[in-house]
Short mmCIF file of C-alpha atoms in Angstrom, two decimals:
data_model
loop_
_atom_site.label_atom_id
_atom_site.label_comp_id
_atom_site.label_asym_id
_atom_site.label_seq_id
_atom_site.Cartn_x
_atom_site.Cartn_y
_atom_site.Cartn_z
CA MET A 28 0.00 0.00 0.00
CA SER A 29 1.31 3.41 -0.93
CA GLN A 30 1.91 6.16 1.61
CA ARG A 31 -0.91 8.24 0.16
CA GLN A 32 -3.37 5.35 0.53
CA SER A 33 -2.21 4.75 4.10
CA TRP A 34 -2.71 8.43 4.98
CA PHE A 35 -6.23 8.68 3.51
CA GLU A 36 -7.85 6.34 6.00
CA GLY A 37 -9.44 6.32 9.43
CA TRP A 38 -9.83 9.62 11.26
CA ARG A 39 -7.86 11.49 8.60
CA LEU A 40 -10.38 10.35 6.01
CA LEU A 41 -13.24 11.51 8.23
CA ALA A 42 -11.59 14.89 8.88
CA ALA A 43 -10.86 15.44 5.17
CA LEU A 44 -14.40 14.57 4.12
CA ALA A 45 -16.00 16.61 6.93
CA LEU A 46 -13.93 19.72 6.17
CA SER A 47 -14.64 19.33 2.44
CA LEU A 48 -18.39 19.05 3.05
CA ILE A 49 -18.40 22.13 5.29
CA ALA A 50 -16.30 24.16 2.85
CA LEU A 51 -18.42 23.17 -0.16
CA SER A 52 -21.66 23.92 1.70
CA LEU A 53 -20.43 27.38 2.67
CA TRP A 54 -19.27 28.03 -0.89
CA ILE A 55 -22.61 26.91 -2.34
CA ALA A 56 -24.57 29.10 0.11
CA SER A 57 -22.31 32.06 -0.66
CA MET A 58 -23.17 31.78 -4.37
CA ARG A 59 -26.61 33.19 -3.42
CA GLN A 60 -25.31 35.53 -0.69
CA PHE A 61 -26.45 33.08 2.02
CA GLU A 62 -30.07 33.80 1.19
CA VAL A 63 -32.91 31.28 1.01
CA GLU A 64 -32.05 29.93 -2.43
CA GLY A 65 -28.45 29.35 -1.35
CA VAL A 66 -29.66 27.44 1.71
CA ARG A 67 -31.95 25.31 -0.48
CA MET A 68 -29.00 24.57 -2.75
CA VAL A 69 -27.07 23.34 0.30
CA ILE A 70 -30.03 21.10 1.23
CA ARG A 71 -29.96 19.54 -2.25
CA PHE A 72 -26.16 19.19 -2.24
CA THR A 73 -26.01 17.50 1.15
CA ALA A 74 -28.89 15.18 0.26
CA ARG A 75 -26.76 13.93 -2.66
CA SER A 76 -23.48 13.81 -0.75
CA SER A 77 -25.26 11.87 2.00
CA LEU A 78 -26.59 9.44 -0.60
CA LEU A 79 -23.09 8.83 -1.97
CA LEU A 80 -21.48 8.33 1.44
CA PHE A 81 -24.32 6.12 2.63
CA CYS A 82 -24.01 3.89 -0.43
CA LEU A 83 -20.24 3.60 0.06
CA ALA A 84 -20.68 2.57 3.70
CA PHE A 85 -23.72 0.35 3.12
CA SER A 86 -22.09 -1.61 0.29
CA ALA A 87 -18.61 -1.95 1.82
CA ALA A 88 -18.95 -5.42 3.34
CA ALA A 89 -20.80 -6.87 0.34
CA LEU A 90 -18.29 -5.54 -2.19
CA ALA A 91 -15.33 -6.76 -0.14
CA ARG A 92 -16.88 -10.23 0.01
CA LEU A 93 -17.85 -10.43 -3.67
CA TRP A 94 -14.91 -8.65 -5.29
CA PRO A 95 -11.91 -8.51 -2.93
CA ASN A 96 -9.36 -6.03 -4.28
CA ALA A 97 -7.41 -3.00 -3.07
CA TRP A 98 -10.36 -0.62 -3.40
CA THR A 99 -12.99 -2.84 -1.75
CA ARG A 100 -10.61 -3.75 1.08
CA TRP A 101 -9.97 -0.02 1.65
CA GLN A 102 -13.71 0.61 1.55
CA ARG A 103 -14.38 -2.20 4.04
CA ARG A 104 -11.65 -1.02 6.44
CA ASN A 105 -13.01 2.51 6.37
CA ARG A 106 -16.72 1.69 6.50
CA ARG A 107 -16.98 3.23 9.99
CA TYR A 108 -15.44 6.51 8.84
CA LEU A 109 -17.51 6.64 5.64
CA GLY A 110 -20.58 6.12 7.84
CA LEU A 111 -19.52 8.92 10.18
CA SER A 112 -18.86 11.15 7.15
CA PHE A 113 -22.42 10.40 6.05
CA ALA A 114 -23.56 11.52 9.51
CA VAL A 115 -21.61 14.77 9.13
CA SER A 116 -23.19 15.36 5.72
CA HIS A 117 -26.66 14.80 7.11
CA ALA A 118 -25.91 17.04 10.11
CA ILE A 119 -25.11 19.87 7.67
CA HIS A 120 -28.32 18.93 5.84
CA ALA A 121 -30.25 19.37 9.11
CA VAL A 122 -28.63 22.74 9.80
CA ALA A 123 -29.60 23.91 6.31
CA ILE A 124 -33.19 22.70 6.82
CA VAL A 125 -33.45 24.61 10.11
CA ALA A 126 -32.04 27.72 8.40
CA PHE A 127 -34.59 27.33 5.59
CA ALA A 128 -37.42 27.04 8.13
CA ARG A 129 -36.29 30.21 9.94
CA MET A 130 -35.65 32.25 6.79
CA ASP A 131 -38.76 31.24 4.85
CA PRO A 132 -41.41 29.66 7.12
CA ALA A 133 -44.10 29.71 4.41
CA GLY A 134 -41.84 28.07 1.83
CA PHE A 135 -40.69 25.52 4.37
CA MET A 136 -44.26 24.55 5.27
CA GLN A 137 -45.09 24.17 1.60
CA ALA A 138 -42.06 21.93 1.00
CA THR A 139 -42.67 19.64 3.99
CA SER A 140 -45.44 17.56 5.54
CA PRO A 141 -46.21 15.97 8.93
CA ALA A 142 -45.05 12.61 7.52
CA SER A 143 -41.66 14.09 6.66
CA TYR A 144 -41.25 15.22 10.28
CA ILE A 145 -42.08 11.77 11.62
CA PHE A 146 -40.06 9.63 9.22
CA GLY A 147 -37.25 12.19 9.00
CA GLY A 148 -37.10 12.31 12.79
CA ILE A 149 -36.83 8.53 12.97
CA GLY A 150 -34.07 8.66 10.38
CA TYR A 151 -32.09 11.21 12.35
CA ALA A 152 -32.59 9.21 15.55
CA ALA A 153 -31.14 6.18 13.73
CA ILE A 154 -28.17 8.23 12.46
CA ILE A 155 -27.43 9.56 15.96
CA ALA A 156 -27.68 6.09 17.53
CA MET A 157 -25.53 4.48 14.83
CA SER A 158 -22.93 7.26 15.04
CA ALA A 159 -22.81 7.09 18.85
CA THR A 160 -22.13 3.35 18.67
CA SER A 161 -19.49 3.62 15.95
CA PHE A 162 -16.72 3.80 18.54
CA ASP A 163 -15.08 0.79 20.17
CA ARG A 164 -16.05 1.79 23.72
CA THR A 165 -19.73 2.52 23.01
CA ALA A 166 -20.01 -0.55 20.76
CA ALA A 167 -18.70 -2.67 23.63
CA LEU A 168 -21.21 -1.08 26.03
CA VAL A 169 -24.24 -2.04 23.94
CA GLY A 170 -22.86 -5.48 23.10
CA PRO A 171 -22.27 -7.15 19.72
CA ARG A 172 -25.84 -8.44 19.28
CA ALA A 173 -27.53 -5.11 20.00
CA TRP A 174 -24.91 -3.30 17.91
CA ARG A 175 -25.52 -5.53 14.92
CA THR A 176 -29.31 -5.20 15.23
CA LEU A 177 -29.12 -1.41 15.51
CA HIS A 178 -26.83 -0.97 12.51
CA LEU A 179 -28.68 -3.52 10.40
CA VAL A 180 -32.17 -2.14 11.07
CA GLY A 181 -30.92 1.46 10.94
CA GLY A 182 -29.10 0.89 7.66
CA TYR A 183 -32.12 -0.64 5.96
CA TYR A 184 -34.41 2.09 7.31
CA LEU A 185 -32.12 4.80 5.93
CA TRP A 186 -31.98 2.97 2.59
CA PHE A 187 -35.78 2.95 2.48
CA GLN A 188 -35.94 6.62 3.43
CA PHE A 189 -33.56 7.56 0.62
CA MET A 190 -35.68 5.55 -1.82
CA VAL A 191 -38.81 7.41 -0.75
CA SER A 192 -37.17 10.85 -0.58
CA PHE A 193 -35.69 10.66 -4.08
CA GLY A 194 -38.39 8.45 -5.57
CA LYS A 195 -41.28 10.80 -4.76
CA ARG A 196 -39.61 13.48 -6.90
CA VAL A 197 -39.39 11.29 -10.00
CA PRO A 198 -42.92 12.04 -11.36
CA ALA A 199 -42.20 15.79 -11.40
CA MET A 200 -38.49 15.50 -12.24
CA PRO A 201 -37.72 12.21 -14.09
CA LEU A 202 -33.96 12.78 -13.83
CA TYR A 203 -34.26 12.00 -10.11
CA ALA A 204 -34.60 8.36 -11.15
CA ALA A 205 -30.82 8.38 -11.61
CA PHE A 206 -30.43 8.69 -7.83
CA LEU A 207 -32.36 5.47 -7.35
CA ILE A 208 -29.84 3.47 -9.40
CA PRO A 209 -27.04 3.39 -6.78
CA LEU A 210 -29.58 2.58 -4.05
CA LEU A 211 -30.97 -0.37 -6.02
CA ALA A 212 -27.44 -1.49 -6.92
CA VAL A 213 -26.35 -1.42 -3.28
CA MET A 214 -29.36 -3.47 -2.20
CA MET A 215 -28.75 -5.99 -4.98
CA LEU A 216 -25.10 -6.35 -3.93
CA ARG A 217 -26.11 -6.99 -0.33
CA MET A 218 -28.66 -9.62 -1.38
CA ILE A 219 -26.12 -11.37 -3.63
CA ALA A 220 -23.50 -11.33 -0.87
CA MET A 221 -26.00 -12.75 1.63
CA ALA A 222 -26.99 -15.52 -0.79
CA ALA A 223 -23.34 -16.35 -1.49
CA ARG A 224 -22.38 -16.62 2.18
CA PRO A 225 -23.80 -20.13 2.84
CA HIS A 226 -22.10 -21.47 -0.31
CA GLN A 227 -18.78 -19.99 0.83
CA ARG A 228 -19.14 -21.70 4.23
CA ILE A 229 -19.88 -25.06 2.57
CA ALA A 230 -16.85 -24.66 0.27
CA GLU A 231 -14.59 -23.77 3.19
CA ALA A 232 -15.79 -26.78 5.21
CA SER A 233 -15.37 -29.28 2.38
#
C-alpha cells in the first residue's frame, strides 16, 4: 500500500471529508449571498453527498466479500469513517433545513409535511444512535448483538428513506430516477453477498 493510501484512512479520512463538506456547503450558500435559495441549494447538495457516502458505507462489506481487491478492502476497512462522514453530511443537511425554516417559514411549510417530520425524525434518531455506537467503547457497552441489530435495522431504514425521498420526486423531475440506481445497486449487492455466504461456508468446510 502506498503512503498516500495509508494516509487517507481512518480519522484522517473523516476529517478530510467533513472539512470538504463544510467548505463546499459554505461556498454553495455564498453563491446566493447566504439567502434562502443558497440554503436550499445546500439542502440539495447535502442530500446527494449523503446518498453517496451512505451507499459507500452500506455496500462496503458486500463488495469486499464479492470482489476482494485493493479498493474494496480499503472501503471495508473505512466503513466506519464513511458512515460517520455520512452523519456529518446529514448534520449539515439538518442545519440547512433549520435555516430554511427560519428564513422562509411559508416556503418551508409548503415543502414539507407531517409525515416528513415523523419519518425524518426517525431517520435522524437512527443516524445519531448508529454514530454514537461507531466507537469501540460505546459498541462494547451495547454489546455485539444489539450493535448488529441497531446498525442492520438502521441501515435498511435509511436505505428505504432515501428511496422514498428521491423516488417521490421522479414524477415531477424524471432525472431524479438516476439517484435510485445506486440505491438499487447497493441493495442488490447486499442480497447477492448474503446468498453467497452459505455457499462460501460449505466450500470452506469441504
